[in-house]
Amino acid sequence: MEHRLIICHPLSLFPDVWLTLVFGFLIVPAVFGLPFGIHKYYMKILLSIFEWTTLQMELKAKEKNHQLYKHYTSGIIVKVPDSTLKQEIQDLRHSTGCLSLDTRFELADVFVFCRKALENIIDDDVTKRFSAQKLENWNLLTRSNHNFRCISLKLLASWFLGVLIRYGVLLPFRATVAVTGIFLFVVLSTVVGLIPCTKLRTYVSDKVHLMGYRLCVRSLTGIITYHNRENKPKNDGICVANHTTPIDGIILANDHCYSLVGQLHGGLLGLIQRAMVKSSPHIWFERAEVKDRRLVAKRLRDHVADENKHPVLIFPEGTCVNNTSVMMFRKGSFEIGCTVYPAAIKYDPRFGDAFWNSSKFGLVGYLLRMMSSWAIVCSVWYLPPMNKKEGEDATQFANRVKAAIAAQGGLVDLIWDAGLKRTKVKDTFKEEQQQLYSKILLGDHEYQNHPES
Amino acid sequence: MLISWRLASHDAVLVQTRPGRTDMESGQKNTGESAGNRGGSQSESSRKPISEEGGEIRRLGKRFRKLDLDGSGSLSVDDFMSLPELQQNPLVRRVIDIFDTDGNGEIDFIEFIRGVSQFSVRGNQQQKLHFAFRVYDVDKDGFISNGELFQVLKAMVGSNLQDAALQQVVDKTILGADRDGDGRISFHEFCTIVGELDFTKKMVVDV
C-alpha cells in the first residue's frame, strides 16, 4: 500500500506544479504588465542553434559533394533595376547602332517586351507575395524545410528534440495562457461595461484591454520591439499598417488602445467582439452593412470626430500578404480627411513565420502553428503623422503613406492589388503599356495631335 | 537525344541520357559539359560549374510546377495569365506561341526549358535573333509578311494608332528591310536590319 502512495504522490503533484508555474511565471506578470525577462537569452540561444544547424548541413553537403541548395530570398533571377519602357527602348536603339533616335519603329523593339515577358515567366514580383517567404537557413521547423536534403543524424536528433519541446512544453503552456487570457478578458470587459461613470469606465476598460492583449501576446511568445513611440497615434485620427496576419491587430493593440473595425462574426469570435464593444467603442458591422461604403465611411468619420474615442486601426491592403512587400492600399480610409498615423510591422521569419495563407489553413490551424513555433518576433515602427496635401487625391495620398511604410519596414513597395490573390488584372494595365509604346512610335509632340482613335 | 523528366516530391530533376554521357542529376559534378547546350554552340557562352546549372534547372523546375495550377504537367495559356505582370504585356501570346514548338496549345516542361534557355546567359546571339524573328513570323513559314507585321504591331499599340497610320509604318519598314524585293522579310534580311553585337548581351535573363 505504501509504495502505491509513494508513486501516486509525485504524479498528483504534477498538475499543481504545472499550474503554479504557468500562473506564477506567465499569467500574473502578464496581468500586471511585468516583464518576463528571459526573451533576449531565449532568442540568442535559438539563433546560435540555427547557425549550428546550417553549419551541420554545409558539412554534410561537402561530404556528399553536393552544393548546398540555398534559396535566393531576392528571387531567382538577376533583374534590371526598374526602368521605364521608353528608357529601355532608347537603350536598345542606342546599342543596335541606330543613328537617329527619332526613327519611329524598329524591328528590334520586340526584344524589350520579350525579355520582360521572360523575366516575369521565370520570376514575377506578385505571386510570390501570397505564400510564406523562404528562409536561407533552416530553423528546425519542418514547415520551413523546403528542399534541404542534407540531413545528418545529429540534425535529425536535434529536430526531434525541437518537436518535443515545442509540442510538449511550449504548446500546452501557451494554450493555457491563451484560454485563461480570453476568459478573463471576456468576463472583465463585460463587468467593466456596467460601470456608470464614463471617465472611470474608459480608464478601467483601457487597462482591461491592454491586459487582454498582453496575455495573448505572451501566449504566442511574442517578442515585440516598438520604435519611435513618440509618434504613437492620437485620438483624432486613424492608424494604418501593413497586414500580414490577423495577429497584427493584437501586436499593435498591445502597446496602445485602438478601436477596431470589422465584420461581426458568429461563434467564439463574435462573443469576444460583443464583450469588447461593451466597454470600449469598437466599430463592428453586420454582414449586410459591409457592402455599403457610404455607411462605413460615415461611421468612421463620426468616430474620428469624437475626441474621447481611440484612434481607429485599419489595414488598407485588405488581405494578408507575406511581409516581404506592401501592396496597394485601398483608398477608402484615406478619403475621410483626418490625420493618418502610419505604422510599419516587420516580422522576423527565423523564429516562426507569421503569415496567414488563408488558402492553405483555416484560422484554428493557423493559431496552432503559431503556438508551436519558436516565437513571434517583430518590430513595430511608429511613423510621424501624415495629412492629405493640397491638390492631392485619395489615391496619391494612399500611395505616399504606403511608400513611407515600405521604406521604414524595409519592404518592397508594389503597385499591385493584394486582391489579385483571387481575381484577374484589369485590362487597363495592358492598355497603359500599349499607350506608352504608341507614344514612342509617334514621338511625344505628335501624340498630342493624334487623339485616340 | 533522349530527355526524360521525373518529378520527385520536392523538386524536378532533369535526367538527360545520351550515348557517352553519364546521367546528370542536379547538383552532381562530372563531365564538365554544360546542360543548356542546344545546337552545340559552345564558343561565346560563359561556363558555369555543373552544380550551378543543376541548380538552375531545379529552380526552373520548381517554377514550372508552381505555374502549373491544375497539375496537368503542362502550362496552358490560363496558367501563364495568372501572373499579373504578364497580363499587362501586349506580346505575351506571341511569346507563349514561340515556346509551344509542337503547336498543341500547351507548354510542357521541355518546351519550357528550351524556351527559357534561349534567353539565358549561355544562349548565343543567333538564338535571340531567331526568337525575335519568330515573334513576327506568326505562321512560322520563315518569312515576315506585311500582314504579320501589321498584326504584331497592332498588338503592341492597341487602339492608340489608327490602322492607316499603322499600315504606313509597316509598309515603310518592309520597304527598308526587303533586299530581294519579294515583299516580305526573310531571316537573313531581318538580321541585317536588326544589327549586331552588344544589344543581345543585354537581352539576357540570368537565372
PDB file of N, CA and C in Angstrom, chain A residues 65 67 69 71-72 76-78 92 95-96 105 107-108 110-111 113-115 117-118 120-127 147 149 416 420 424-425 429-430 433-435 437-438 441-442 447 452-453, chain B residues 10-11 29 51 58-59 62-63 66-67 80-81 83-91 112 116 119 128 131-132 135-136 153 155-162 169 173 194 199 202-207:
ATOM      1  N   ASN A  65      29.453  15.827 -51.458  1.00  0.00           N
ATOM      2  CA  ASN A  65      29.924  16.514 -52.651  1.00  0.00           C
ATOM      3  C   ASN A  65      28.820  17.228 -53.425  1.00  0.00           C
ATOM      4  N   GLN A  67      26.357  20.745 -53.810  1.00  0.00           N
ATOM      5  CA  GLN A  67      26.338  22.152 -53.452  1.00  0.00           C
ATOM      6  C   GLN A  67      25.111  22.338 -52.591  1.00  0.00           C
ATOM      7  N   TYR A  69      21.877  23.595 -51.452  1.00  0.00           N
ATOM      8  CA  TYR A  69      20.883  24.339 -52.219  1.00  0.00           C
ATOM      9  C   TYR A  69      20.265  25.419 -51.342  1.00  0.00           C
ATOM     10  N   HIS A  71      18.061  28.963 -50.857  1.00  0.00           N
ATOM     11  CA  HIS A  71      17.044  29.767 -51.528  1.00  0.00           C
ATOM     12  C   HIS A  71      17.580  31.158 -51.768  1.00  0.00           C
ATOM     13  N   TYR A  72      17.254  31.690 -52.910  1.00  0.00           N
ATOM     14  CA  TYR A  72      17.600  33.080 -53.144  1.00  0.00           C
ATOM     15  C   TYR A  72      16.429  33.898 -52.666  1.00  0.00           C
ATOM     16  N   ILE A  76      14.835  34.413 -58.132  1.00  0.00           N
ATOM     17  CA  ILE A  76      15.787  33.531 -58.782  1.00  0.00           C
ATOM     18  C   ILE A  76      16.446  34.129 -60.009  1.00  0.00           C
ATOM     19  N   ILE A  77      16.108  35.342 -60.379  1.00  0.00           N
ATOM     20  CA  ILE A  77      16.857  35.913 -61.496  1.00  0.00           C
ATOM     21  C   ILE A  77      17.415  37.268 -61.104  1.00  0.00           C
ATOM     22  N   VAL A  78      18.461  37.632 -61.821  1.00  0.00           N
ATOM     23  CA  VAL A  78      19.050  38.940 -61.610  1.00  0.00           C
ATOM     24  C   VAL A  78      18.257  39.922 -62.452  1.00  0.00           C
ATOM     25  N   LEU A  92      17.963  50.227 -76.082  1.00  0.00           N
ATOM     26  CA  LEU A  92      18.068  49.189 -77.102  1.00  0.00           C
ATOM     27  C   LEU A  92      18.471  49.800 -78.435  1.00  0.00           C
ATOM     28  N   SER A  95      22.093  50.753 -78.622  1.00  0.00           N
ATOM     29  CA  SER A  95      23.073  49.686 -78.766  1.00  0.00           C
ATOM     30  C   SER A  95      22.966  48.947 -80.088  1.00  0.00           C
ATOM     31  N   THR A  96      21.844  49.109 -80.807  1.00  0.00           N
ATOM     32  CA  THR A  96      21.823  48.483 -82.127  1.00  0.00           C
ATOM     33  C   THR A  96      22.470  49.395 -83.153  1.00  0.00           C
ATOM     34  N   PHE A 105       9.847  53.341 -85.752  1.00  0.00           N
ATOM     35  CA  PHE A 105       9.682  51.954 -85.345  1.00  0.00           C
ATOM     36  C   PHE A 105      10.927  51.152 -85.708  1.00  0.00           C
ATOM     37  N   LEU A 107      12.463  47.137 -85.777  1.00  0.00           N
ATOM     38  CA  LEU A 107      12.101  45.723 -85.660  1.00  0.00           C
ATOM     39  C   LEU A 107      12.582  45.126 -84.346  1.00  0.00           C
ATOM     40  N   ALA A 108      13.664  45.702 -83.806  1.00  0.00           N
ATOM     41  CA  ALA A 108      14.238  45.121 -82.596  1.00  0.00           C
ATOM     42  C   ALA A 108      13.447  45.458 -81.342  1.00  0.00           C
ATOM     43  N   VAL A 110      10.736  44.570 -80.251  1.00  0.00           N
ATOM     44  CA  VAL A 110      10.070  43.457 -79.566  1.00  0.00           C
ATOM     45  C   VAL A 110      10.923  42.830 -78.482  1.00  0.00           C
ATOM     46  N   PHE A 111      12.238  43.020 -78.595  1.00  0.00           N
ATOM     47  CA  PHE A 111      13.129  42.406 -77.606  1.00  0.00           C
ATOM     48  C   PHE A 111      12.792  42.840 -76.189  1.00  0.00           C
ATOM     49  N   PHE A 113       9.922  43.760 -74.934  1.00  0.00           N
ATOM     50  CA  PHE A 113       8.738  43.074 -74.434  1.00  0.00           C
ATOM     51  C   PHE A 113       9.030  41.600 -74.154  1.00  0.00           C
ATOM     52  N   CYS A 114       9.835  40.998 -75.045  1.00  0.00           N
ATOM     53  CA  CYS A 114      10.140  39.577 -74.853  1.00  0.00           C
ATOM     54  C   CYS A 114      10.904  39.358 -73.566  1.00  0.00           C
ATOM     55  N   ARG A 115      11.895  40.215 -73.345  1.00  0.00           N
ATOM     56  CA  ARG A 115      12.692  39.995 -72.148  1.00  0.00           C
ATOM     57  C   ARG A 115      11.862  40.178 -70.899  1.00  0.00           C
ATOM     58  N   ALA A 117       8.701  39.699 -70.640  1.00  0.00           N
ATOM     59  CA  ALA A 117       7.810  38.545 -70.523  1.00  0.00           C
ATOM     60  C   ALA A 117       8.555  37.371 -69.910  1.00  0.00           C
ATOM     61  N   LEU A 118       9.771  37.135 -70.386  1.00  0.00           N
ATOM     62  CA  LEU A 118      10.525  36.009 -69.848  1.00  0.00           C
ATOM     63  C   LEU A 118      10.892  36.194 -68.399  1.00  0.00           C
ATOM     64  N   ASN A 120       9.189  37.768 -66.250  1.00  0.00           N
ATOM     65  CA  ASN A 120       8.002  37.538 -65.440  1.00  0.00           C
ATOM     66  C   ASN A 120       7.592  36.083 -65.422  1.00  0.00           C
ATOM     67  N   ILE A 121       7.866  35.380 -66.507  1.00  0.00           N
ATOM     68  CA  ILE A 121       7.534  33.959 -66.513  1.00  0.00           C
ATOM     69  C   ILE A 121       8.388  33.221 -65.497  1.00  0.00           C
ATOM     70  N   ILE A 122       9.670  33.586 -65.440  1.00  0.00           N
ATOM     71  CA  ILE A 122      10.566  32.859 -64.551  1.00  0.00           C
ATOM     72  C   ILE A 122      10.372  33.291 -63.107  1.00  0.00           C
ATOM     73  N   ASP A 123      10.211  34.580 -62.904  1.00  0.00           N
ATOM     74  CA  ASP A 123      10.114  35.032 -61.522  1.00  0.00           C
ATOM     75  C   ASP A 123       9.364  36.344 -61.475  1.00  0.00           C
ATOM     76  N   ASP A 124       8.096  36.304 -61.173  1.00  0.00           N
ATOM     77  CA  ASP A 124       7.359  37.561 -61.164  1.00  0.00           C
ATOM     78  C   ASP A 124       7.300  38.118 -59.756  1.00  0.00           C
ATOM     79  N   ASP A 125       6.962  39.388 -59.680  1.00  0.00           N
ATOM     80  CA  ASP A 125       7.030  40.078 -58.405  1.00  0.00           C
ATOM     81  C   ASP A 125       5.804  39.891 -57.529  1.00  0.00           C
ATOM     82  N   VAL A 126       4.751  39.359 -58.086  1.00  0.00           N
ATOM     83  CA  VAL A 126       3.471  39.430 -57.370  1.00  0.00           C
ATOM     84  C   VAL A 126       3.071  38.111 -56.722  1.00  0.00           C
ATOM     85  N   THR A 127       3.085  37.007 -57.476  1.00  0.00           N
ATOM     86  CA  THR A 127       2.520  35.784 -56.917  1.00  0.00           C
ATOM     87  C   THR A 127       3.335  35.262 -55.735  1.00  0.00           C
ATOM     88  N   ASN A 147      13.205  21.504 -49.331  1.00  0.00           N
ATOM     89  CA  ASN A 147      14.318  21.056 -50.160  1.00  0.00           C
ATOM     90  C   ASN A 147      15.676  20.980 -49.516  1.00  0.00           C
ATOM     91  N   ARG A 149      18.140  18.824 -48.407  1.00  0.00           N
ATOM     92  CA  ARG A 149      18.261  17.388 -48.443  1.00  0.00           C
ATOM     93  C   ARG A 149      19.387  16.852 -47.583  1.00  0.00           C
ATOM     94  N   TRP A 416       0.684  46.612 -57.080  1.00  0.00           N
ATOM     95  CA  TRP A 416      -0.343  45.606 -57.368  1.00  0.00           C
ATOM     96  C   TRP A 416      -1.293  45.444 -56.194  1.00  0.00           C
ATOM     97  N   LEU A 420      -5.452  40.522 -55.997  1.00  0.00           N
ATOM     98  CA  LEU A 420      -5.099  39.688 -57.143  1.00  0.00           C
ATOM     99  C   LEU A 420      -4.847  38.246 -56.752  1.00  0.00           C
ATOM    100  N   LYS A 424      -8.443  38.636 -61.410  1.00  0.00           N
ATOM    101  CA  LYS A 424      -7.521  38.913 -62.510  1.00  0.00           C
ATOM    102  C   LYS A 424      -7.241  40.407 -62.590  1.00  0.00           C
ATOM    103  N   VAL A 425      -6.166  40.703 -63.320  1.00  0.00           N
ATOM    104  CA  VAL A 425      -5.776  42.093 -63.526  1.00  0.00           C
ATOM    105  C   VAL A 425      -6.741  42.753 -64.503  1.00  0.00           C
ATOM    106  N   PHE A 429      -4.200  47.889 -67.400  1.00  0.00           N
ATOM    107  CA  PHE A 429      -2.744  47.813 -67.302  1.00  0.00           C
ATOM    108  C   PHE A 429      -2.125  47.549 -68.663  1.00  0.00           C
ATOM    109  N   LYS A 430      -2.742  46.622 -69.412  1.00  0.00           N
ATOM    110  CA  LYS A 430      -2.201  46.327 -70.738  1.00  0.00           C
ATOM    111  C   LYS A 430      -2.369  47.540 -71.637  1.00  0.00           C
ATOM    112  N   GLN A 433       0.395  50.004 -71.188  1.00  0.00           N
ATOM    113  CA  GLN A 433       1.643  49.645 -71.869  1.00  0.00           C
ATOM    114  C   GLN A 433       1.532  49.971 -73.351  1.00  0.00           C
ATOM    115  N   GLN A 434       0.365  49.687 -73.918  1.00  0.00           N
ATOM    116  CA  GLN A 434       0.182  49.955 -75.345  1.00  0.00           C
ATOM    117  C   GLN A 434       0.278  51.451 -75.612  1.00  0.00           C
ATOM    118  N   GLN A 435      -0.298  52.210 -74.704  1.00  0.00           N
ATOM    119  CA  GLN A 435      -0.261  53.660 -74.852  1.00  0.00           C
ATOM    120  C   GLN A 435       1.170  54.176 -74.802  1.00  0.00           C
ATOM    121  N   TYR A 437       3.901  52.632 -75.532  1.00  0.00           N
ATOM    122  CA  TYR A 437       4.650  52.287 -76.732  1.00  0.00           C
ATOM    123  C   TYR A 437       4.231  53.159 -77.906  1.00  0.00           C
ATOM    124  N   SER A 438       2.939  53.435 -77.996  1.00  0.00           N
ATOM    125  CA  SER A 438       2.465  54.289 -79.097  1.00  0.00           C
ATOM    126  C   SER A 438       3.107  55.657 -79.028  1.00  0.00           C
ATOM    127  N   LEU A 441       6.411  55.490 -80.595  1.00  0.00           N
ATOM    128  CA  LEU A 441       6.358  55.403 -82.050  1.00  0.00           C
ATOM    129  C   LEU A 441       6.109  56.765 -82.679  1.00  0.00           C
ATOM    130  N   LEU A 442       5.188  57.483 -82.058  1.00  0.00           N
ATOM    131  CA  LEU A 442       4.796  58.734 -82.690  1.00  0.00           C
ATOM    132  C   LEU A 442       5.703  59.878 -82.315  1.00  0.00           C
ATOM    133  N   TYR A 447       1.985  62.903 -80.629  1.00  0.00           N
ATOM    134  CA  TYR A 447       0.932  62.148 -79.942  1.00  0.00           C
ATOM    135  C   TYR A 447      -0.218  63.049 -79.542  1.00  0.00           C
ATOM    136  N   GLU A 452      -6.824  59.531 -79.372  1.00  0.00           N
ATOM    137  CA  GLU A 452      -7.059  58.089 -79.513  1.00  0.00           C
ATOM    138  C   GLU A 452      -8.194  57.822 -80.477  1.00  0.00           C
ATOM    139  N   SER A 453      -7.952  56.867 -81.361  1.00  0.00           N
ATOM    140  CA  SER A 453      -8.975  56.588 -82.385  1.00  0.00           C
ATOM    141  C   SER A 453     -10.101  55.759 -81.799  1.00  0.00           C
TER     142      SER A 453
ATOM    143  N   HIS B  10       9.751  16.773 -54.032  1.00  0.00           N
ATOM    144  CA  HIS B  10      10.122  18.128 -53.690  1.00  0.00           C
ATOM    145  C   HIS B  10      10.689  18.922 -54.843  1.00  0.00           C
ATOM    146  N   ASP B  11      11.238  18.293 -55.832  1.00  0.00           N
ATOM    147  CA  ASP B  11      11.828  19.095 -56.898  1.00  0.00           C
ATOM    148  C   ASP B  11      11.822  18.335 -58.209  1.00  0.00           C
ATOM    149  N   LYS B  29      28.616  16.732 -59.826  1.00  0.00           N
ATOM    150  CA  LYS B  29      29.659  17.181 -60.751  1.00  0.00           C
ATOM    151  C   LYS B  29      29.983  16.023 -61.683  1.00  0.00           C
ATOM    152  N   SER B  51      27.265  22.050 -60.984  1.00  0.00           N
ATOM    153  CA  SER B  51      26.374  22.097 -59.827  1.00  0.00           C
ATOM    154  C   SER B  51      25.477  23.315 -59.891  1.00  0.00           C
ATOM    155  N   ARG B  58      16.831  23.029 -61.486  1.00  0.00           N
ATOM    156  CA  ARG B  58      15.977  22.747 -60.340  1.00  0.00           C
ATOM    157  C   ARG B  58      15.037  23.905 -60.045  1.00  0.00           C
ATOM    158  N   ARG B  59      15.621  25.116 -60.072  1.00  0.00           N
ATOM    159  CA  ARG B  59      14.791  26.296 -59.804  1.00  0.00           C
ATOM    160  C   ARG B  59      13.714  26.434 -60.861  1.00  0.00           C
ATOM    161  N   LYS B  62      10.999  23.979 -60.221  1.00  0.00           N
ATOM    162  CA  LYS B  62      10.082  24.416 -59.165  1.00  0.00           C
ATOM    163  C   LYS B  62       9.123  25.464 -59.697  1.00  0.00           C
ATOM    164  N   ARG B  63       9.684  26.368 -60.490  1.00  0.00           N
ATOM    165  CA  ARG B  63       8.866  27.429 -61.040  1.00  0.00           C
ATOM    166  C   ARG B  63       7.789  26.836 -61.943  1.00  0.00           C
ATOM    167  N   LYS B  66       5.071  25.409 -59.940  1.00  0.00           N
ATOM    168  CA  LYS B  66       4.266  26.430 -59.293  1.00  0.00           C
ATOM    169  C   LYS B  66       3.288  27.059 -60.284  1.00  0.00           C
ATOM    170  N   LEU B  67       3.755  27.242 -61.541  1.00  0.00           N
ATOM    171  CA  LEU B  67       2.882  27.844 -62.539  1.00  0.00           C
ATOM    172  C   LEU B  67       1.782  26.880 -62.975  1.00  0.00           C
ATOM    173  N   PHE B  80      -0.351  30.813 -67.564  1.00  0.00           N
ATOM    174  CA  PHE B  80       0.513  31.973 -67.711  1.00  0.00           C
ATOM    175  C   PHE B  80      -0.216  33.246 -67.320  1.00  0.00           C
ATOM    176  N   MET B  81      -1.467  33.316 -67.709  1.00  0.00           N
ATOM    177  CA  MET B  81      -2.214  34.544 -67.469  1.00  0.00           C
ATOM    178  C   MET B  81      -2.541  34.751 -65.996  1.00  0.00           C
ATOM    179  N   LEU B  83      -0.324  35.281 -63.935  1.00  0.00           N
ATOM    180  CA  LEU B  83       0.705  36.202 -63.452  1.00  0.00           C
ATOM    181  C   LEU B  83       0.310  37.626 -63.815  1.00  0.00           C
ATOM    182  N   PRO B  84       0.032  38.457 -62.830  1.00  0.00           N
ATOM    183  CA  PRO B  84      -0.457  39.807 -63.135  1.00  0.00           C
ATOM    184  C   PRO B  84       0.480  40.591 -64.050  1.00  0.00           C
ATOM    185  N   GLU B  85       1.779  40.455 -63.847  1.00  0.00           N
ATOM    186  CA  GLU B  85       2.679  41.270 -64.664  1.00  0.00           C
ATOM    187  C   GLU B  85       2.693  40.820 -66.117  1.00  0.00           C
ATOM    188  N   LEU B  86       2.400  39.546 -66.353  1.00  0.00           N
ATOM    189  CA  LEU B  86       2.337  39.074 -67.734  1.00  0.00           C
ATOM    190  C   LEU B  86       1.082  39.581 -68.428  1.00  0.00           C
ATOM    191  N   GLN B  87       0.009  39.722 -67.636  1.00  0.00           N
ATOM    192  CA  GLN B  87      -1.241  40.151 -68.242  1.00  0.00           C
ATOM    193  C   GLN B  87      -1.116  41.532 -68.861  1.00  0.00           C
ATOM    194  N   GLN B  88      -0.167  42.333 -68.359  1.00  0.00           N
ATOM    195  CA  GLN B  88      -0.060  43.672 -68.898  1.00  0.00           C
ATOM    196  C   GLN B  88       0.895  43.732 -70.087  1.00  0.00           C
ATOM    197  N   ASN B  89       1.518  42.628 -70.438  1.00  0.00           N
ATOM    198  CA  ASN B  89       2.470  42.617 -71.542  1.00  0.00           C
ATOM    199  C   ASN B  89       1.730  42.363 -72.850  1.00  0.00           C
ATOM    200  N   PRO B  90       1.788  43.284 -73.806  1.00  0.00           N
ATOM    201  CA  PRO B  90       0.987  43.115 -75.019  1.00  0.00           C
ATOM    202  C   PRO B  90       1.430  41.949 -75.907  1.00  0.00           C
ATOM    203  N   LEU B  91       2.676  41.472 -75.719  1.00  0.00           N
ATOM    204  CA  LEU B  91       3.151  40.427 -76.621  1.00  0.00           C
ATOM    205  C   LEU B  91       3.170  39.039 -75.998  1.00  0.00           C
ATOM    206  N   PHE B 112       9.392  24.414 -72.088  1.00  0.00           N
ATOM    207  CA  PHE B 112       9.641  25.495 -71.148  1.00  0.00           C
ATOM    208  C   PHE B 112      11.132  25.742 -71.005  1.00  0.00           C
ATOM    209  N   VAL B 116      13.201  29.064 -72.283  1.00  0.00           N
ATOM    210  CA  VAL B 116      13.929  29.921 -71.350  1.00  0.00           C
ATOM    211  C   VAL B 116      15.411  29.957 -71.676  1.00  0.00           C
ATOM    212  N   PHE B 119      17.095  32.668 -73.821  1.00  0.00           N
ATOM    213  CA  PHE B 119      17.406  33.976 -73.284  1.00  0.00           C
ATOM    214  C   PHE B 119      18.399  33.895 -72.149  1.00  0.00           C
ATOM    215  N   LYS B 128      18.823  34.411 -80.075  1.00  0.00           N
ATOM    216  CA  LYS B 128      17.986  35.530 -79.674  1.00  0.00           C
ATOM    217  C   LYS B 128      17.373  36.203 -80.887  1.00  0.00           C
ATOM    218  N   PHE B 131      14.578  34.148 -82.040  1.00  0.00           N
ATOM    219  CA  PHE B 131      13.417  34.318 -81.163  1.00  0.00           C
ATOM    220  C   PHE B 131      12.617  35.544 -81.575  1.00  0.00           C
ATOM    221  N   ALA B 132      13.329  36.654 -81.764  1.00  0.00           N
ATOM    222  CA  ALA B 132      12.644  37.892 -82.141  1.00  0.00           C
ATOM    223  C   ALA B 132      11.978  37.744 -83.502  1.00  0.00           C
ATOM    224  N   VAL B 135       8.702  36.093 -83.262  1.00  0.00           N
ATOM    225  CA  VAL B 135       7.606  36.907 -82.722  1.00  0.00           C
ATOM    226  C   VAL B 135       6.769  37.461 -83.866  1.00  0.00           C
ATOM    227  N   TYR B 136       7.459  37.872 -84.910  1.00  0.00           N
ATOM    228  CA  TYR B 136       6.740  38.430 -86.045  1.00  0.00           C
ATOM    229  C   TYR B 136       6.157  37.359 -86.951  1.00  0.00           C
ATOM    230  N   LEU B 153       2.324  44.587 -84.666  1.00  0.00           N
ATOM    231  CA  LEU B 153       2.358  45.996 -84.280  1.00  0.00           C
ATOM    232  C   LEU B 153       1.048  46.422 -83.657  1.00  0.00           C
ATOM    233  N   ALA B 155      -0.904  44.616 -81.924  1.00  0.00           N
ATOM    234  CA  ALA B 155      -0.940  44.138 -80.531  1.00  0.00           C
ATOM    235  C   ALA B 155      -0.151  45.075 -79.632  1.00  0.00           C
ATOM    236  N   MET B 156       0.947  45.622 -80.164  1.00  0.00           N
ATOM    237  CA  MET B 156       1.794  46.459 -79.310  1.00  0.00           C
ATOM    238  C   MET B 156       1.199  47.838 -79.052  1.00  0.00           C
ATOM    239  N   VAL B 157       0.442  48.379 -80.042  1.00  0.00           N
ATOM    240  CA  VAL B 157      -0.056  49.740 -79.819  1.00  0.00           C
ATOM    241  C   VAL B 157      -1.517  49.786 -79.427  1.00  0.00           C
ATOM    242  N   GLY B 158      -2.223  48.690 -79.601  1.00  0.00           N
ATOM    243  CA  GLY B 158      -3.622  48.665 -79.214  1.00  0.00           C
ATOM    244  C   GLY B 158      -4.447  49.595 -80.069  1.00  0.00           C
ATOM    245  N   SER B 159      -5.293  50.383 -79.430  1.00  0.00           N
ATOM    246  CA  SER B 159      -6.169  51.254 -80.205  1.00  0.00           C
ATOM    247  C   SER B 159      -5.648  52.672 -80.257  1.00  0.00           C
ATOM    248  N   ASN B 160      -4.365  52.841 -79.929  1.00  0.00           N
ATOM    249  CA  ASN B 160      -3.841  54.196 -79.842  1.00  0.00           C
ATOM    250  C   ASN B 160      -3.396  54.764 -81.175  1.00  0.00           C
ATOM    251  N   LEU B 161      -3.340  53.915 -82.198  1.00  0.00           N
ATOM    252  CA  LEU B 161      -2.936  54.398 -83.517  1.00  0.00           C
ATOM    253  C   LEU B 161      -3.993  53.972 -84.519  1.00  0.00           C
ATOM    254  N   GLN B 162      -4.305  54.855 -85.457  1.00  0.00           N
ATOM    255  CA  GLN B 162      -5.269  54.467 -86.478  1.00  0.00           C
ATOM    256  C   GLN B 162      -4.638  53.447 -87.414  1.00  0.00           C
ATOM    257  N   VAL B 169       3.491  52.679 -91.284  1.00  0.00           N
ATOM    258  CA  VAL B 169       4.722  52.267 -90.598  1.00  0.00           C
ATOM    259  C   VAL B 169       5.170  50.902 -91.105  1.00  0.00           C
ATOM    260  N   THR B 173       8.643  50.035 -93.100  1.00  0.00           N
ATOM    261  CA  THR B 173       9.626  49.103 -92.546  1.00  0.00           C
ATOM    262  C   THR B 173       9.975  48.025 -93.555  1.00  0.00           C
ATOM    263  N   VAL B 194      18.415  44.340 -88.035  1.00  0.00           N
ATOM    264  CA  VAL B 194      18.411  44.485 -86.575  1.00  0.00           C
ATOM    265  C   VAL B 194      19.797  44.753 -86.028  1.00  0.00           C
ATOM    266  N   PHE B 199      23.725  44.449 -78.219  1.00  0.00           N
ATOM    267  CA  PHE B 199      22.401  44.508 -77.624  1.00  0.00           C
ATOM    268  C   PHE B 199      21.917  43.129 -77.190  1.00  0.00           C
ATOM    269  N   LYS B 202      22.486  42.334 -73.708  1.00  0.00           N
ATOM    270  CA  LYS B 202      21.566  42.915 -72.732  1.00  0.00           C
ATOM    271  C   LYS B 202      20.298  42.098 -72.623  1.00  0.00           C
ATOM    272  N   MET B 203      19.958  41.408 -73.695  1.00  0.00           N
ATOM    273  CA  MET B 203      18.705  40.658 -73.698  1.00  0.00           C
ATOM    274  C   MET B 203      18.931  39.303 -73.054  1.00  0.00           C
ATOM    275  N   VAL B 204      19.194  39.378 -71.785  1.00  0.00           N
ATOM    276  CA  VAL B 204      19.575  38.145 -71.104  1.00  0.00           C
ATOM    277  C   VAL B 204      18.816  38.043 -69.805  1.00  0.00           C
ATOM    278  N   VAL B 205      18.378  36.853 -69.497  1.00  0.00           N
ATOM    279  CA  VAL B 205      17.743  36.630 -68.211  1.00  0.00           C
ATOM    280  C   VAL B 205      18.613  35.652 -67.451  1.00  0.00           C
ATOM    281  N   ASP B 206      19.211  36.128 -66.397  1.00  0.00           N
ATOM    282  CA  ASP B 206      20.204  35.330 -65.687  1.00  0.00           C
ATOM    283  C   ASP B 206      19.551  34.573 -64.542  1.00  0.00           C
ATOM    284  N   VAL B 207      19.338  33.299 -64.724  1.00  0.00           N
ATOM    285  CA  VAL B 207      18.681  32.529 -63.664  1.00  0.00           C
ATOM    286  C   VAL B 207      19.715  32.136 -62.617  1.00  0.00           C
TER     287      VAL B 207
END
